[in-house]
CSV table of C-alpha atoms in Angstrom, one decimal:
chain,number,residue,atom,x,y,z
A,13,MET,CA,0.0,0.0,0.0
A,14,HIS,CA,1.3,3.4,-0.9
A,15,GLU,CA,-0.6,5.0,2.0
A,16,TRP,CA,2.3,3.9,4.2
A,17,ALA,CA,4.6,6.4,2.5
A,18,LEU,CA,2.1,9.2,3.1
A,19,ALA,CA,1.5,8.2,6.7
A,20,GLU,CA,5.2,8.2,7.3
A,21,SER,CA,5.4,11.8,5.9
A,22,ILE,CA,2.6,12.9,8.3
A,23,LEU,CA,4.4,11.4,11.4
A,24,THR,CA,7.9,12.6,10.3
A,25,THR,CA,6.5,16.2,9.9
A,26,ALA,CA,4.7,16.0,13.2
A,27,VAL,CA,7.9,14.9,15.0
A,28,GLU,CA,9.9,17.7,13.2
A,29,ALA,CA,7.3,20.3,14.2
A,30,ALA,CA,7.3,19.0,17.8
A,31,GLU,CA,11.0,19.3,18.0
A,32,LYS,CA,10.8,22.8,16.7
A,33,GLU,CA,8.2,23.7,19.3
A,34,LYS,CA,10.2,21.8,22.0
A,35,LEU,CA,7.3,19.4,22.7
A,36,LYS,CA,8.3,16.4,24.8
A,37,LYS,CA,5.3,14.4,23.7
A,38,ILE,CA,2.8,14.6,20.8
A,39,LYS,CA,-0.7,13.9,22.1
A,40,ASN,CA,-3.0,14.5,19.1
A,41,ILE,CA,-2.5,14.8,15.4
A,42,LYS,CA,-5.5,15.9,13.3
A,43,ILE,CA,-5.1,14.8,9.7
A,44,ALA,CA,-7.0,15.9,6.6
A,45,ILE,CA,-7.4,13.5,3.7
A,46,GLY,CA,-8.6,15.1,0.5
A,47,GLU,CA,-11.5,13.5,-1.3
A,48,LEU,CA,-9.5,13.4,-4.5
A,49,GLN,CA,-6.9,11.0,-3.2
A,50,GLN,CA,-9.6,8.5,-2.3
A,51,ILE,CA,-7.7,7.0,0.7
A,52,GLU,CA,-9.6,4.7,3.0
A,53,HIS,CA,-9.4,5.8,6.6
A,54,ASP,CA,-8.9,2.3,7.9
A,55,ILE,CA,-5.9,1.6,5.7
A,56,PHE,CA,-4.4,5.0,6.6
A,57,LYS,CA,-5.0,4.4,10.3
A,58,PHE,CA,-3.4,1.0,10.1
A,59,ALA,CA,-0.3,2.5,8.4
A,60,LEU,CA,-0.1,5.2,11.0
A,61,GLY,CA,-0.3,2.6,13.8
A,62,GLU,CA,2.4,0.4,12.3
A,63,ILE,CA,4.8,3.4,11.9
A,64,ILE,CA,4.0,4.8,15.4
A,65,LYS,CA,5.1,1.4,16.8
A,66,LEU,CA,8.5,1.9,15.2
A,67,GLN,CA,9.0,5.5,16.2
A,68,GLY,CA,10.5,6.9,19.4
A,69,ASP,CA,9.0,8.2,22.6
A,70,LYS,CA,7.6,11.4,21.2
A,71,LEU,CA,4.7,9.5,19.5
A,72,LYS,CA,4.0,7.0,22.2
A,73,GLY,CA,0.3,7.0,22.9
A,74,VAL,CA,-0.5,9.6,20.3
A,75,LYS,CA,-4.1,9.9,19.1
A,76,THR,CA,-4.7,10.4,15.5
A,77,THR,CA,-7.9,11.8,14.0
A,78,ILE,CA,-8.7,11.7,10.3
A,79,GLU,CA,-11.1,14.0,8.6
A,80,THR,CA,-12.1,13.8,5.0
A,81,GLU,CA,-11.9,17.1,3.2
A,82,LYS,CA,-14.6,17.4,0.5
A,83,SER,CA,-13.1,18.5,-2.8
A,84,THR,CA,-13.8,21.6,-4.8
A,85,LEU,CA,-12.7,21.9,-8.3
A,86,GLN,CA,-13.1,25.2,-10.2
A,87,CYS,CA,-12.7,25.9,-13.9
A,88,ARG,CA,-10.4,28.7,-14.8
A,89,ASN,CA,-12.1,29.1,-18.1
A,90,CYS,CA,-15.9,29.4,-17.1
A,91,GLU,CA,-15.5,29.5,-13.2
A,92,HIS,CA,-17.9,26.6,-12.8
A,93,LYS,CA,-17.4,24.7,-9.5
A,94,TRP,CA,-17.9,21.0,-8.9
A,95,SER,CA,-16.6,18.2,-6.7
A,96,PHE,CA,-14.7,15.0,-7.5
A,97,SER,CA,-17.7,12.9,-6.4
A,98,ASP,CA,-19.7,14.5,-9.2
A,99,ILE,CA,-17.4,13.1,-11.9
A,100,LYS,CA,-15.9,10.0,-10.3
A,101,LYS,CA,-18.4,7.7,-11.9
A,102,LYS,CA,-17.2,8.7,-15.3
A,103,LEU,CA,-13.7,7.4,-14.6
A,104,ASN,CA,-12.7,3.8,-15.3
A,105,ASN,CA,-10.8,1.9,-12.6
A,106,ASP,CA,-7.4,2.6,-14.0
A,107,GLU,CA,-8.1,6.3,-14.2
A,108,ALA,CA,-9.5,6.5,-10.7
A,109,GLU,CA,-6.5,4.5,-9.4
A,110,ALA,CA,-4.1,7.0,-11.1
A,111,VAL,CA,-5.9,9.9,-9.4
A,112,HIS,CA,-5.5,8.0,-6.1
A,113,PHE,CA,-1.7,8.0,-6.6
A,114,ILE,CA,-1.3,11.4,-8.2
A,115,PRO,CA,-4.4,13.6,-7.7
A,116,GLU,CA,-3.2,16.1,-10.4
A,117,VAL,CA,-3.9,13.5,-13.1
A,118,ALA,CA,-7.5,14.5,-12.6
A,119,PHE,CA,-6.5,17.3,-15.1
A,120,VAL,CA,-5.6,14.5,-17.6
A,121,HIS,CA,-8.6,12.2,-17.1
A,122,THR,CA,-11.4,14.6,-16.5
A,123,ARG,CA,-12.7,17.9,-17.8
A,124,CYS,CA,-14.8,20.8,-16.6
A,125,PRO,CA,-18.4,19.3,-16.7
A,126,LYS,CA,-19.7,22.6,-18.1
A,127,CYS,CA,-17.3,23.9,-20.7
A,128,LYS,CA,-15.0,20.7,-21.1
A,129,SER,CA,-11.8,22.7,-20.3
A,130,PRO,CA,-8.8,20.9,-18.8
A,131,ASP,CA,-7.8,24.2,-17.3
A,132,PHE,CA,-9.3,23.9,-13.8
A,133,GLU,CA,-7.9,24.0,-10.3
A,134,ILE,CA,-8.2,21.9,-7.2
A,135,THR,CA,-9.2,24.5,-4.6
A,136,LYS,CA,-9.9,22.1,-1.8
A,137,GLY,CA,-9.6,18.4,-1.0
A,138,ARG,CA,-6.4,17.4,-2.9
A,139,GLY,CA,-4.5,15.0,-0.6
A,140,VAL,CA,-3.0,14.3,2.8
A,141,SER,CA,-2.1,17.1,5.2
A,142,ILE,CA,-1.8,18.0,8.9
A,143,ILE,CA,-4.6,20.2,10.3
A,144,SER,CA,-3.1,20.5,13.8
A,145,ILE,CA,-0.7,19.0,16.3
A,146,THR,CA,-1.1,19.2,20.1
A,147,GLY,CA,1.3,18.0,22.8
A,148,GLU,CA,3.0,18.7,26.1
A,149,LYS,CA,6.2,20.6,26.8
B,16,MET,CA,0.5,21.8,6.8
B,17,GLU,CA,2.4,20.2,3.9
B,18,ALA,CA,3.8,16.9,5.1
B,19,ARG,CA,5.2,15.1,2.1
B,20,VAL,CA,8.4,17.1,1.7
B,21,SER,CA,9.7,15.8,5.1
B,22,VAL,CA,10.3,12.2,3.7
B,23,ILE,CA,11.9,13.1,0.4
B,24,GLU,CA,15.5,13.2,1.7
B,25,LYS,CA,14.9,9.8,3.3
B,26,ARG,CA,13.5,8.3,0.0
B,27,LEU,CA,16.7,9.4,-1.7
B,28,SER,CA,19.1,8.6,1.1
B,29,ASN,CA,20.4,5.3,-0.3
B,30,ILE,CA,21.3,6.8,-3.7
B,31,LYS,CA,25.0,7.4,-4.2
B,32,ARG,CA,24.8,9.9,-7.0
B,33,ILE,CA,21.9,11.9,-8.5
B,34,ILE,CA,22.5,13.4,-12.0
B,35,SER,CA,19.8,15.7,-13.5
B,36,VAL,CA,20.2,15.8,-17.3
B,37,ALA,CA,19.0,19.3,-18.2
B,38,SER,CA,19.2,22.0,-20.8
B,39,GLY,CA,18.0,25.6,-21.3
B,40,LYS,CA,16.7,24.5,-24.7
B,41,GLY,CA,14.2,21.8,-25.9
B,42,GLY,CA,15.0,19.4,-28.6
B,43,VAL,CA,18.7,19.0,-27.9
B,44,GLY,CA,18.5,15.3,-27.0
B,45,LYS,CA,18.2,15.4,-23.2
B,46,SER,CA,15.9,12.4,-23.0
B,47,LEU,CA,18.1,10.4,-25.3
B,48,ILE,CA,21.2,11.3,-23.3
B,49,ALA,CA,19.4,10.6,-20.0
B,50,SER,CA,18.0,7.2,-21.1
B,51,SER,CA,21.2,6.2,-22.8
B,52,LEU,CA,23.3,7.2,-19.8
B,53,ALA,CA,21.0,5.1,-17.5
B,54,LEU,CA,21.3,2.1,-19.9
B,55,ASN,CA,25.0,2.5,-20.3
B,56,LEU,CA,25.6,2.6,-16.5
B,57,SER,CA,23.2,-0.3,-15.9
B,58,LYS,CA,25.1,-2.4,-18.5
B,59,LYS,CA,28.3,-1.6,-16.6
B,60,GLY,CA,26.8,-3.3,-13.6
B,61,TYR,CA,25.6,-0.3,-11.6
B,62,LYS,CA,22.2,-0.1,-10.0
B,63,VAL,CA,20.5,2.7,-11.8
B,64,GLY,CA,17.2,4.5,-11.6
B,65,LEU,CA,15.7,6.9,-14.2
B,66,LEU,CA,13.1,9.5,-13.3
B,67,ASP,CA,11.4,11.3,-16.1
B,68,LEU,CA,10.4,14.7,-14.8
B,69,ASP,CA,9.3,16.1,-18.2
B,70,LEU,CA,5.7,16.1,-17.1
B,71,TYR,CA,4.1,17.7,-20.2
B,72,GLY,CA,6.2,15.8,-22.8
B,73,PRO,CA,7.6,12.7,-21.2
B,74,SER,CA,9.6,10.7,-23.7
B,75,SER,CA,12.0,8.4,-21.8
B,76,HIS,CA,9.4,5.6,-21.9
B,77,ILE,CA,9.3,5.9,-25.7
B,78,ILE,CA,13.1,5.6,-26.0
B,79,LEU,CA,13.1,2.6,-23.6
B,80,GLY,CA,10.1,1.0,-25.2
B,81,VAL,CA,8.0,0.9,-22.0
B,82,LYS,CA,4.5,-0.5,-22.5
B,83,ASP,CA,1.7,-1.9,-20.3
B,84,VAL,CA,3.5,-1.7,-16.9
B,85,PHE,CA,2.4,-0.1,-13.6
B,86,PRO,CA,4.4,0.3,-10.4
B,87,GLU,CA,3.8,-2.1,-7.6
B,88,GLU,CA,2.9,-0.9,-4.2
B,89,ASP,CA,5.0,-1.7,-1.1
B,90,LYS,CA,5.2,1.1,1.5
B,91,GLY,CA,5.0,3.5,-1.5
B,92,ILE,CA,5.4,2.7,-5.2
B,93,ILE,CA,8.2,0.6,-6.6
B,94,PRO,CA,9.6,1.8,-10.0
B,95,PRO,CA,9.2,-1.1,-12.5
B,96,ASN,CA,12.5,-2.5,-13.8
B,97,ILE,CA,12.8,-1.8,-17.5
B,98,ASN,CA,15.9,-3.5,-19.1
B,99,GLY,CA,17.8,-3.2,-15.8
B,100,ILE,CA,16.7,0.4,-15.1
B,101,ASN,CA,14.3,1.2,-12.2
B,102,PHE,CA,12.1,3.6,-14.2
B,103,MET,CA,9.6,6.1,-12.8
B,104,SER,CA,7.5,8.4,-15.0
B,105,ILE,CA,4.2,10.3,-14.9
B,106,VAL,CA,3.0,8.2,-17.9
B,107,TYR,CA,2.1,5.3,-15.6
B,108,PHE,CA,-0.6,7.6,-14.3
B,109,THR,CA,-1.5,9.7,-17.3
B,110,LYS,CA,-1.8,6.7,-19.6
B,111,ASP,CA,0.1,8.8,-22.1
B,112,LYS,CA,-2.9,11.2,-22.6
B,113,PRO,CA,-2.2,14.9,-23.2
B,114,SER,CA,-1.2,16.6,-19.9
B,115,ALA,CA,-2.0,20.2,-19.2
B,116,PHE,CA,-0.5,21.2,-15.9
B,117,ARG,CA,0.1,24.6,-14.3
B,118,GLY,CA,3.1,25.4,-12.1
B,119,VAL,CA,1.5,24.6,-8.8
B,120,ASP,CA,0.3,21.3,-10.1
B,121,ILE,CA,3.8,20.5,-11.5
B,122,SER,CA,5.2,21.1,-8.0
B,123,ASN,CA,2.6,19.0,-6.4
B,124,ILE,CA,3.2,16.1,-8.8
B,125,ILE,CA,7.0,16.3,-8.2
B,126,ILE,CA,6.6,16.3,-4.4
B,127,GLU,CA,4.1,13.4,-4.6
B,128,LEU,CA,6.4,11.3,-6.8
B,129,LEU,CA,9.4,12.0,-4.7
B,130,ALA,CA,7.5,11.3,-1.4
B,131,ILE,CA,6.0,8.0,-2.5
B,132,THR,CA,8.6,6.4,-4.8
B,133,GLN,CA,10.7,3.8,-3.0
B,134,TRP,CA,14.0,3.7,-5.0
B,135,GLY,CA,15.9,1.6,-2.5
B,136,SER,CA,19.6,1.6,-2.9
B,137,LEU,CA,21.0,2.8,-6.2
B,138,ASP,CA,24.5,3.8,-7.5
B,139,TYR,CA,22.9,6.4,-9.8
B,140,LEU,CA,19.6,8.1,-10.2
B,141,ILE,CA,19.4,9.9,-13.6
B,142,ILE,CA,16.7,12.6,-13.9
B,143,ASP,CA,15.4,13.5,-17.3
B,144,MET,CA,14.6,17.2,-16.9
B,145,PRO,CA,12.3,19.3,-19.1
B,146,PRO,CA,13.9,22.3,-20.9
B,147,GLY,CA,14.4,25.6,-19.2
B,148,THR,CA,14.5,27.1,-15.8
B,149,GLY,CA,10.9,26.6,-14.8
B,150,ASP,CA,9.1,24.9,-11.9
B,151,GLU,CA,10.7,21.5,-12.5
B,152,THR,CA,14.3,22.8,-12.4
B,153,LEU,CA,13.5,25.0,-9.4
B,154,ASP,CA,11.8,22.1,-7.6
B,155,VAL,CA,14.8,19.7,-8.2
B,156,ILE,CA,17.1,22.4,-6.8
B,157,ARG,CA,14.8,22.9,-3.8
B,158,LEU,CA,13.9,19.3,-3.0
B,159,ILE,CA,16.9,17.2,-4.2
B,160,LYS,CA,19.8,18.9,-2.5
B,161,LYS,CA,22.3,16.3,-3.6
B,162,SER,CA,21.6,16.5,-7.3
B,163,GLU,CA,24.2,17.6,-9.8
B,164,PHE,CA,23.4,18.9,-13.3
B,165,LEU,CA,24.7,17.4,-16.5
B,166,VAL,CA,23.8,20.1,-19.1
B,167,VAL,CA,23.1,19.2,-22.8
B,168,THR,CA,23.4,21.6,-25.7
B,169,THR,CA,23.7,21.5,-29.5
B,170,PRO,CA,26.3,23.5,-31.5
B,171,SER,CA,23.6,26.0,-32.3
B,172,LYS,CA,24.1,29.6,-31.1
B,173,VAL,CA,20.4,29.7,-30.5
B,174,ALA,CA,20.6,26.6,-28.2
B,175,MET,CA,23.7,28.0,-26.4
B,176,GLY,CA,21.8,31.3,-25.8
B,177,ALA,CA,19.3,29.5,-23.6
B,178,VAL,CA,21.7,27.0,-22.2
B,179,SER,CA,24.1,29.7,-20.9
B,180,LYS,CA,21.2,31.2,-19.0
B,181,LEU,CA,20.6,27.8,-17.2
B,182,LEU,CA,24.3,27.5,-16.5
B,183,LYS,CA,24.5,31.0,-15.1
B,184,ILE,CA,21.6,30.4,-12.7
B,185,LEU,CA,23.0,27.0,-11.6
B,186,LYS,CA,26.4,28.7,-11.0
B,187,GLU,CA,24.7,31.6,-9.1
B,188,LEU,CA,22.9,29.0,-6.8
B,189,LYS,CA,26.2,27.1,-6.4
B,190,ILE,CA,24.6,23.9,-7.7
B,191,PRO,CA,27.2,21.3,-8.8
B,192,ILE,CA,27.5,21.1,-12.6
B,193,THR,CA,28.9,17.8,-13.9
B,194,GLY,CA,29.7,19.6,-17.2
B,195,VAL,CA,28.3,20.4,-20.6
B,196,LEU,CA,27.8,17.8,-23.3
B,197,GLU,CA,27.6,19.0,-26.9
B,198,ASN,CA,25.1,16.8,-28.9
B,199,MET,CA,24.1,16.5,-32.6
B,200,VAL,CA,27.4,17.8,-33.9
B,201,MET,CA,27.5,18.0,-37.7
B,202,THR,CA,30.6,20.0,-38.4
B,203,LYS,CA,33.6,20.6,-36.1
B,204,SER,CA,33.6,23.9,-34.3
B,205,SER,CA,35.1,25.1,-31.1
B,206,PHE,CA,32.2,27.6,-30.4
B,207,VAL,CA,30.5,25.7,-27.6
B,208,LYS,CA,33.8,24.5,-26.1
B,209,ASN,CA,35.1,28.0,-25.9
B,210,GLN,CA,31.9,29.4,-24.4
B,211,ILE,CA,32.0,26.7,-21.7
B,212,LYS,CA,35.6,27.3,-20.9
B,213,GLU,CA,34.9,31.0,-20.6
B,214,MET,CA,32.3,30.2,-18.0
B,215,ASN,CA,35.0,28.1,-16.1
B,216,LEU,CA,32.9,25.0,-16.6
B,217,LYS,CA,33.8,21.5,-17.7
B,218,TYR,CA,33.2,20.6,-21.4
B,219,LEU,CA,32.5,16.9,-21.3
B,220,GLY,CA,32.8,16.2,-25.0
B,221,SER,CA,30.8,16.1,-28.2
B,222,ILE,CA,28.5,13.5,-29.9
B,223,SER,CA,28.0,13.5,-33.6
B,224,LEU,CA,24.6,13.5,-35.2
B,225,ASP,CA,23.7,9.9,-35.7
B,226,GLN,CA,21.4,9.6,-38.8
B,227,HIS,CA,20.4,6.1,-37.8
B,228,LEU,CA,19.5,6.8,-34.2
B,229,GLU,CA,15.8,7.0,-34.9
B,230,ASP,CA,15.7,3.4,-35.9
B,231,SER,CA,16.7,2.3,-32.4
B,232,ILE,CA,14.0,4.3,-30.5
B,233,GLY,CA,12.0,1.9,-28.4
B,234,LYS,CA,14.6,-0.9,-28.9
B,235,THR,CA,17.2,-0.8,-26.2
B,236,ASP,CA,19.3,-3.6,-27.6
B,237,LYS,CA,19.7,-1.6,-30.9
B,238,LEU,CA,20.3,1.6,-29.0
B,239,LEU,CA,23.3,0.1,-27.2
B,240,GLU,CA,24.8,-0.7,-30.6
B,241,THR,CA,24.5,2.8,-32.1
B,242,ASP,CA,27.3,5.2,-32.9
B,243,PHE,CA,25.6,7.6,-30.6
B,244,MET,CA,25.9,5.2,-27.7
B,245,LYS,CA,29.6,4.4,-28.6
B,246,GLU,CA,30.5,8.1,-28.5
B,247,LEU,CA,28.5,8.6,-25.2
B,248,ASP,CA,30.3,5.6,-23.8
B,249,LYS,CA,33.7,7.1,-24.6
B,250,ILE,CA,32.7,10.3,-22.8
B,251,ILE,CA,31.4,8.5,-19.8
B,252,ASN,CA,34.7,6.5,-19.6
B,253,THR,CA,36.9,9.6,-20.1
B,254,ILE,CA,35.2,11.7,-17.5
B,255,LYS,CA,35.0,8.7,-15.1
B,256,LEU,CA,31.4,9.3,-14.3
């Protein structure tokens, strides 16, 4: 599973941020998963758990919360707005899997539903990111 | 908060040398040099990876004859082994359809690829760069601190005009430059060599225009036998890459 690589990036960044803020322990990490990346929470939680086991004291007992961020795509040409769920059913399995790995290939496999332009932007809900980290000094 | 950048260094940590094959100008043979360099080093017994970062116009897969493969997943994605080269390209995901990306998307794709690709241990990672000094070049400089640049030009004054700009910016940023390779030479001239010497950079050598090279595109066994590859091999041996 490639989610492992992304989970590792979340935890590495959290530890780096904690070191910068001189936190002894990280208590909570709130994670956003963009709708476009289509990552299942259970798989991601499992990957996080496995990596936490291998990490040092800073992450011992950390609570991770995952939120799905709904996607918003907006056409630069006609300004129409839509979400990935509106168009996902038009993708075949290979195309949906490609977007799962690299969300930007949505520009390759989909078009603006209104004017058919490939020139749109992902304004919300792209991929994996950290919303907040809390801990104790 | 962006998280992916934090693991990029780790993903590249077991690679001994990273060489970005770049040029200020398009159409000078960067992809052919990058693919051939990767093939040559692999045939010499080195563990080699090739990353095609030309996201609008990827072409290394055409040169290597890559068809119907997709990376496997194992704690990330594993570059498929193509004729001895661990090869990663956006084409696995675009299915070779036209790709219209803006700068911010280019950066996101590069970060994602670098964060999820598990190269393992390599002697060389060769990066096939797009032309110019745009997002891809700036991102490689920003994200791959240990990359050096092998710059390709043709004898043309027009090509050298753009190439010298890339060289100047790399020098200004103190990025290691392997040297400059002159490709597609038709008549002998010291113009490029003199220009490179004036910039206090290494002139790696020249490769003649090979009229039969096109016949070997997509056929790596044929590519290895071309005059182009023989001349490139001589340069690789001379400079002890």
